[in-house]
Amino acid sequence: MKLRRRLGIEWAGVALAASLTVAALVYWNTLSGFDNLLYDGLSEYGRPEASEEILIVAVDEDSLAAFGKWPWPRERHAYLLNILAQAGPKAIAFDILLSESGDAQSDTALAEAASKNENLFLPLHFVFPGSDGAEYDIKQPLDPFRRAASGVGHVNLLFDRDGVVRQTLLCFGESNEDGRNATTPWPHLMEQIYRAVKGRASPAYTRLDNCDQPLLMPYANRGAFAQVPYSAVVEGQIPAAFLEDRIILVGAAAHGLGDQYPVPFADSGPMSGVEIMANMLNDMMADNFITPVSPVTQIILSLIPAWILLIGFWRWRPRTTIFISLGLVVLIIAASALLLSLRIWFPPGAALVGLGLVYPVWGWRRLQATSDFMDEELRNYRSDTVNIPVLQPELGPVDLVTEQVEKLGHAIKYVRDLRRFIADALTNLPDPMFITDLDGKVKFVNKLAQSGIDDGTQDLALDDMLDRFVAPQDLGDVKDYLALDQHMREHDYVDFTSRSGEVFAMRRARIMSDEGELRGHIHYLADITEVANAAQEREEVLQLLSHDMRSPQAAILAVLSGQEKTEASERIESHARRTLALADNFVGMARIKSKDFEGEEILLSDLVIEASESLWPLARLRGVKIRVDDQSEDAFVLGEPSSLYRSFTNLIDNAIKYSPDEGVIDIMLRNISIDQKPFVAVEITDQGGGIADDMLDHLFERFSSLDAGSKGTVKGTGLGLSFVAAVIDRHGGTIRAENIRANKNRAGGARFTVLLALAPDLEHGSENSGE
């Protein structure tokens, strides 16, 4: 469990670290370089076809050679627009900035030429940062040109971190006159062209959530769009029919004009701005834009492979894990390519980094946790090794982990040998025994418990095992004992007779793990047939003593009671009474040792008074007075009435025997507290000669007697005080004997003090009342 808990914590730490890392990589777009490189490579295999409707009129090197240095007079642009107006194209995007004033006559001519074209659109651009604290300024065409055109659109390019134009914005900025606090965004120039040709917004534009949402542009092959030189159109080299019903994009294509930008092609060459717009318009017409997944979606998709691997760590073998890890790498790239073919772009870099982070980090932490666990377990193993005759080979010099593995292997071999050693020891025990698991299935049986069961006991239910072994009349007692879920205690066992007539004592012990968890039970069966037979014989002897020996003595006393007292009859009566006392004490001691304590609540003062009154005739013969002083406040104790009564009778009888004629016996009951626990003390004090000092330490042993000081007619047997001590001990109390010195108030003598605990319920009640 320690290793599992440690690995669980390490796994959670790796999972959290990997998840946060992947999320951070996506959020800050840290792996854009790798993702862009992969995107460029995959784009090579699915380039769209170029639309034949699109025609580029390019200001190329040939046009510069024909007309001279750029920029050209606006009359030349006016001439081009006049030619295009006669040809009748579908729409014209004139991608030449007209935001600055020129010659008035030239501007007027160009505005008039522009007004002749039905769908002519001009560009505007944004200048960052703007003036007077604005975020940006809008550079629109001059008013005459804007009024002559059908509309304007932005032509800003969107560059990735590596400076490549992969994405575009179909709308941008705000559209009031001064560029501030506006509400309507500017569509792209190509979006304006699409609307003019199709009469509606492009599908990609209608799906936008906002103008900040970029779209990836699939590029057609370089030079795929039809392109004619600007100079060729102006010089009449291009037939009007070739221009008719075309979407014409006019823009700079010559390298020296600065309108060349990096694009995602393997050859790494730049592309003119007008051709980039041709690709954009081509994607609009085919609804071919690629939508990047949102950051949240990218995080979720990037985490899925890492979490598959994390969950798999708990199920797969290391060899399986490495193959699945490689398969996940291939799957991530393949999924990215598949989504790209569906016009969805999922950058795979973060997902690959997540896999690359999870596998080695988890391998490191798992190896470290396993190494620490093996270290700790090997230390525990060495400290707890049982000294049995099992060989342990020496280890050679190796690296740390290999050494731990070898030690663990040797420890496992040692445990196997130890298991065999224990199995052999249990199998050959001199008494039957068997082991059950938590489900009550028999898992191990030694030879003696196996004997007589021919069909085996492995996985036999405990009840079936008992049915085969225990005699039917004792089966219920055994099952009741086993149903008690309690710890082992002294004398915690059950006796039963087996089907073969033997008598066994069964004890059950718990099998606990090193962490203190219950694993099963061991059942020991001790053969007590001889002990049971001896107990039976003892019972017969007790019956003899209690009946066959007492009956003649009682008869003798009955005969003597009706005759005249003589010295001989008094002697006979004395010996008969001694014999009766001996039998009663012997039987009483045997009885209390042969049965369990069964107490009940007793009012102790009543019991002591009753015992003293039963001896009143004996005391009267000698003139002895018995005074009872009850200060116990009706204290109850938990006891066995018969044995306690006989104990106090023996003590008072002894006091009478050893008291002088006309003496006084004081009996006091009072409540005392010892170590904050309440007790009842019973003190019995006589005025006899006391107890010899050499007898005080042996007074409660068997056959110890002080009959030399007895004044009564009955002599002691040496079992009375031993019986009293056994009874008081059985009740959890104590008895003490001492001599009382004579003083002016009273004569000397012996004092016996008995301490008994208050009954539990009354004890609690007294505590509560005290509060």
XYZ file of C-alpha atoms in Angstrom, residues 139-477:
339
model
C -5.590 55.295 -45.184
C -8.515 55.317 -47.622
C -8.417 56.270 -51.298
C -8.985 59.934 -52.048
C -12.587 61.046 -52.149
C -12.873 61.291 -55.976
C -11.570 57.744 -56.342
C -13.707 56.383 -53.481
C -16.846 57.923 -54.999
C -16.008 56.546 -58.425
C -15.365 53.024 -57.116
C -18.008 50.500 -56.173
C -16.406 50.046 -52.771
C -13.195 49.741 -50.791
C -11.690 46.915 -48.764
C -8.655 46.406 -46.594
C -5.583 44.621 -47.933
C -3.604 44.161 -44.703
C -1.654 40.940 -44.487
C -1.448 38.756 -41.352
C 2.059 37.482 -40.635
C 2.931 34.531 -38.403
C 5.850 34.698 -35.966
C 8.224 33.466 -38.649
C 7.069 36.214 -41.027
C 5.158 33.863 -43.364
C 1.684 34.726 -44.629
C -0.421 31.664 -43.850
C -3.534 33.327 -42.446
C -5.843 36.154 -43.355
C -8.558 38.275 -41.780
C -11.759 38.619 -43.791
C -12.552 41.845 -41.964
C -10.536 44.297 -39.938
C -10.633 47.592 -38.133
C -13.505 50.026 -37.726
C -15.231 52.035 -40.378
C -16.034 55.597 -39.345
C -14.441 58.525 -41.067
C -11.625 59.207 -38.622
C -10.905 55.593 -37.659
C -12.044 55.955 -34.045
C -15.106 54.776 -32.114
C -16.699 53.058 -35.090
C -19.047 50.089 -35.115
C -18.740 48.469 -38.578
C -15.568 46.541 -39.577
C -13.931 46.844 -42.999
C -14.307 43.730 -45.193
C -11.276 42.534 -47.092
C -10.907 43.706 -50.690
C -11.418 40.086 -51.871
C -14.581 39.823 -49.764
C -15.884 42.909 -51.596
C -15.064 41.291 -54.940
C -16.853 38.081 -53.901
C -19.950 40.008 -52.863
C -19.979 41.909 -56.156
C -19.718 38.713 -58.172
C -21.968 36.427 -56.070
C -24.358 38.988 -54.651
C -23.853 37.815 -51.044
C -21.197 37.519 -48.357
C -18.839 34.608 -48.652
C -19.698 31.457 -46.624
C -16.479 31.846 -44.649
C -17.408 35.399 -43.708
C -20.867 34.401 -42.503
C -19.335 31.787 -40.188
C -17.045 34.267 -38.457
C -17.644 34.944 -34.776
C -15.623 38.151 -34.944
C -13.117 39.928 -37.164
C -10.186 38.782 -35.044
C -10.721 35.173 -36.092
C -7.974 34.252 -38.559
C -8.417 31.716 -41.336
C -5.674 29.622 -42.895
C -5.358 29.961 -46.665
C -4.585 26.882 -48.735
C -2.325 28.095 -51.544
C -2.599 26.879 -55.093
C 0.659 26.019 -56.800
C 2.882 28.982 -57.475
C 1.959 30.634 -60.818
C -1.270 28.583 -61.089
C -3.425 31.659 -61.756
C -3.643 33.188 -65.199
C -1.447 36.302 -65.327
C -0.819 38.904 -68.025
C 1.553 41.883 -67.936
C 0.072 45.295 -67.257
C 1.899 46.608 -70.307
C 0.407 43.920 -72.566
C -3.133 44.959 -71.694
C -2.365 48.664 -72.141
C -0.649 48.040 -75.491
C -3.627 46.050 -76.771
C -1.821 42.747 -76.886
C -4.571 41.020 -74.853
C -7.856 40.487 -76.708
C -10.962 41.905 -75.029
C -12.577 38.484 -75.157
C -9.819 37.188 -72.874
C -10.723 39.823 -70.298
C -14.481 39.468 -70.605
C -16.341 37.916 -67.594
C -13.106 37.591 -65.670
C -12.347 38.690 -62.135
C -9.355 40.901 -62.689
C -6.824 41.640 -59.955
C -4.468 44.508 -60.772
C -1.357 44.710 -58.624
C 2.410 44.791 -58.369
C 4.266 41.550 -59.083
C 7.787 42.782 -59.850
C 10.343 41.902 -57.177
C 11.712 45.409 -56.988
C 8.385 46.971 -55.962
C 8.467 45.573 -52.385
C 5.145 43.777 -52.612
C 6.615 40.275 -52.162
C 5.997 38.159 -49.029
C 7.042 34.742 -47.703
C 4.405 32.050 -48.172
C 4.203 28.404 -46.983
C 5.964 26.733 -49.879
C 8.797 24.242 -49.704
C 10.921 26.367 -52.065
C 10.747 29.248 -49.534
C 10.336 31.795 -52.327
C 8.201 34.939 -51.868
C 4.878 35.592 -53.540
C 3.462 38.888 -54.733
C 0.643 40.489 -52.808
C -1.691 40.329 -55.779
C -1.153 36.562 -56.155
C -1.755 36.125 -52.392
C -5.079 37.917 -52.876
C -5.837 35.688 -55.881
C -5.366 32.642 -53.593
C -7.602 34.236 -50.984
C -10.362 34.896 -53.535
C -9.933 31.374 -54.852
C -10.470 29.979 -51.330
C -13.570 32.140 -50.883
C -15.082 30.897 -54.096
C -14.437 27.252 -53.209
C -15.187 27.804 -49.508
C -11.782 26.287 -48.989
C -10.405 28.107 -45.933
C -8.871 26.085 -43.116
C -10.201 26.886 -39.653
C -7.714 26.525 -36.781
C -9.178 24.866 -33.724
C -9.824 27.176 -30.791
C -7.228 27.292 -27.978
C -9.565 25.439 -25.618
C -10.188 22.703 -28.182
C -6.469 22.508 -28.921
C -5.689 22.086 -25.215
C -8.254 19.290 -24.874
C -7.083 17.480 -28.005
C -3.447 17.879 -26.980
C -4.136 16.425 -23.528
C -5.987 13.335 -24.771
C -2.854 11.399 -25.909
C -0.981 12.297 -22.718
C -3.880 11.127 -20.558
C -4.265 7.927 -22.581
C -0.630 7.222 -21.792
C -1.032 8.250 -18.154
C -3.992 5.910 -17.663
C -2.215 3.180 -19.588
C 0.721 3.323 -17.179
C -1.492 1.567 -14.617
C -2.525 -1.179 -17.047
C 0.220 -1.850 -19.564
C 3.590 -3.455 -19.303
C 6.603 -1.233 -20.089
C 7.134 -2.948 -23.454
C 3.506 -2.345 -24.406
C 3.737 1.260 -23.213
C 6.697 2.136 -25.451
C 4.969 0.732 -28.530
C 1.725 2.539 -27.711
C 3.686 5.754 -27.099
C 5.224 5.523 -30.580
C 1.807 4.679 -31.978
C 0.327 7.756 -30.321
C 3.006 9.955 -31.939
C 2.079 8.569 -35.345
C -1.618 8.899 -34.515
C -1.249 12.572 -33.524
C 0.477 13.473 -36.797
C -1.988 11.381 -38.810
C -4.939 13.007 -37.034
C -3.512 16.447 -37.754
C -3.122 15.549 -41.437
C -6.639 14.083 -41.577
C -8.181 17.154 -40.017
C -6.224 19.350 -42.398
C -7.744 17.462 -45.323
C -11.123 18.295 -43.768
C -10.104 21.975 -43.627
C -9.470 21.978 -39.873
C -6.007 22.671 -38.497
C -4.922 21.088 -35.230
C -1.324 22.054 -34.333
C 0.189 18.807 -32.979
C 3.282 20.250 -31.284
C 1.838 20.558 -27.773
C 0.385 17.040 -27.918
C 3.755 15.613 -28.976
C 5.529 17.525 -26.229
C 2.958 16.210 -23.728
C 3.799 12.642 -24.739
C 7.495 13.397 -24.708
C 7.160 14.858 -21.225
C 4.910 12.204 -19.672
C 6.816 9.098 -20.712
C 10.332 9.892 -19.420
C 9.202 11.861 -16.362
C 6.838 9.116 -15.246
C 9.481 6.491 -15.953
C 11.924 8.469 -13.784
C 9.484 9.012 -10.919
C 8.229 5.437 -11.000
C 11.771 4.109 -10.975
C 12.670 6.430 -8.087
C 9.579 5.444 -6.092
C 10.204 1.759 -6.757
C 13.857 2.121 -5.797
C 12.969 3.883 -2.537
C 10.330 1.275 -1.799
C 12.762 -1.577 -2.414
C 15.310 0.115 -0.159
C 12.798 0.450 2.658
C 11.397 -3.046 2.236
C 14.858 -4.602 2.076
C 15.797 -2.772 5.288
C 12.645 -4.071 6.950
C 13.321 -7.513 5.548
C 16.835 -7.569 6.968
C 15.632 -6.372 10.387
C 12.727 -8.856 10.516
C 14.471 -11.875 9.036
C 13.699 -15.062 10.926
C 16.764 -17.064 11.894
C 16.121 -20.288 10.003
C 18.567 -22.520 8.107
C 18.219 -20.857 4.694
C 21.322 -19.941 2.679
C 21.746 -16.346 1.429
C 24.285 -16.007 -1.431
C 26.715 -13.107 -1.550
C 26.147 -10.275 -4.073
C 28.794 -9.016 -6.491
C 29.479 -5.359 -7.402
C 26.756 -3.925 -9.697
C 24.922 -0.629 -10.186
C 22.427 0.531 -7.572
C 19.187 -0.526 -9.263
C 20.583 -3.907 -10.321
C 21.803 -4.449 -6.788
C 18.345 -3.669 -5.430
C 16.740 -6.026 -7.942
C 19.182 -8.805 -7.025
C 18.566 -8.252 -3.325
C 14.841 -8.310 -3.945
C 15.215 -11.537 -5.916
C 17.184 -13.111 -3.095
C 14.623 -11.875 -0.597
C 11.840 -13.468 -2.650
C 13.797 -16.732 -2.738
C 14.297 -16.456 0.993
C 10.562 -15.905 1.488
C 9.830 -18.965 -0.663
C 12.198 -21.030 1.463
C 10.672 -19.547 4.601
C 7.197 -20.395 3.357
C 8.306 -23.969 2.742
C 9.897 -24.062 6.188
C 6.710 -22.775 7.841
C 4.515 -25.103 5.786
C 6.629 -28.093 6.830
C 6.528 -26.958 10.457
C 2.750 -26.498 10.434
C 2.157 -29.721 8.556
C 4.007 -31.747 11.184
C 2.475 -30.114 14.268
C 1.501 -32.695 16.925
C -2.071 -31.350 17.003
C -4.596 -30.708 14.234
C -4.797 -27.183 12.827
C -6.232 -25.493 9.756
C -6.261 -21.970 8.272
C -9.207 -20.138 6.709
C -9.373 -16.910 4.700
C -11.787 -13.998 5.158
C -14.401 -15.795 3.040
C -14.346 -18.803 5.347
C -12.529 -21.042 2.858
C -10.023 -23.569 4.190
C -6.609 -22.703 2.717
C -4.266 -24.936 4.710
C -4.690 -28.128 6.704
C -1.942 -30.060 8.468
C -1.635 -33.823 8.449
C -3.608 -34.532 11.600
C -6.532 -32.330 10.552
C -6.425 -33.905 7.077
C -6.605 -37.472 8.329
C -9.919 -39.151 7.739
C -10.949 -36.679 5.002
C -10.322 -38.554 1.787
C -11.595 -36.020 -0.744
C -9.342 -33.177 0.460
C -10.049 -29.892 2.189
C -8.574 -27.229 -0.115
C -11.135 -24.397 -0.514
C -13.589 -26.360 1.609
C -16.054 -24.111 3.424
C -15.459 -23.769 7.165
C -18.931 -25.111 7.980
C -18.295 -28.185 5.835
C -14.951 -28.702 7.572
C -16.643 -28.560 10.977
C -19.431 -30.899 9.875
C -16.813 -33.522 8.987
C -14.797 -33.087 12.178
C -17.094 -32.116 15.081
C -19.684 -34.378 16.686
C -23.250 -33.182 15.973
C -24.110 -32.496 19.629
C -21.196 -30.017 19.967
C -21.417 -28.426 16.499
C -23.635 -25.558 17.653
C -21.275 -24.572 20.494
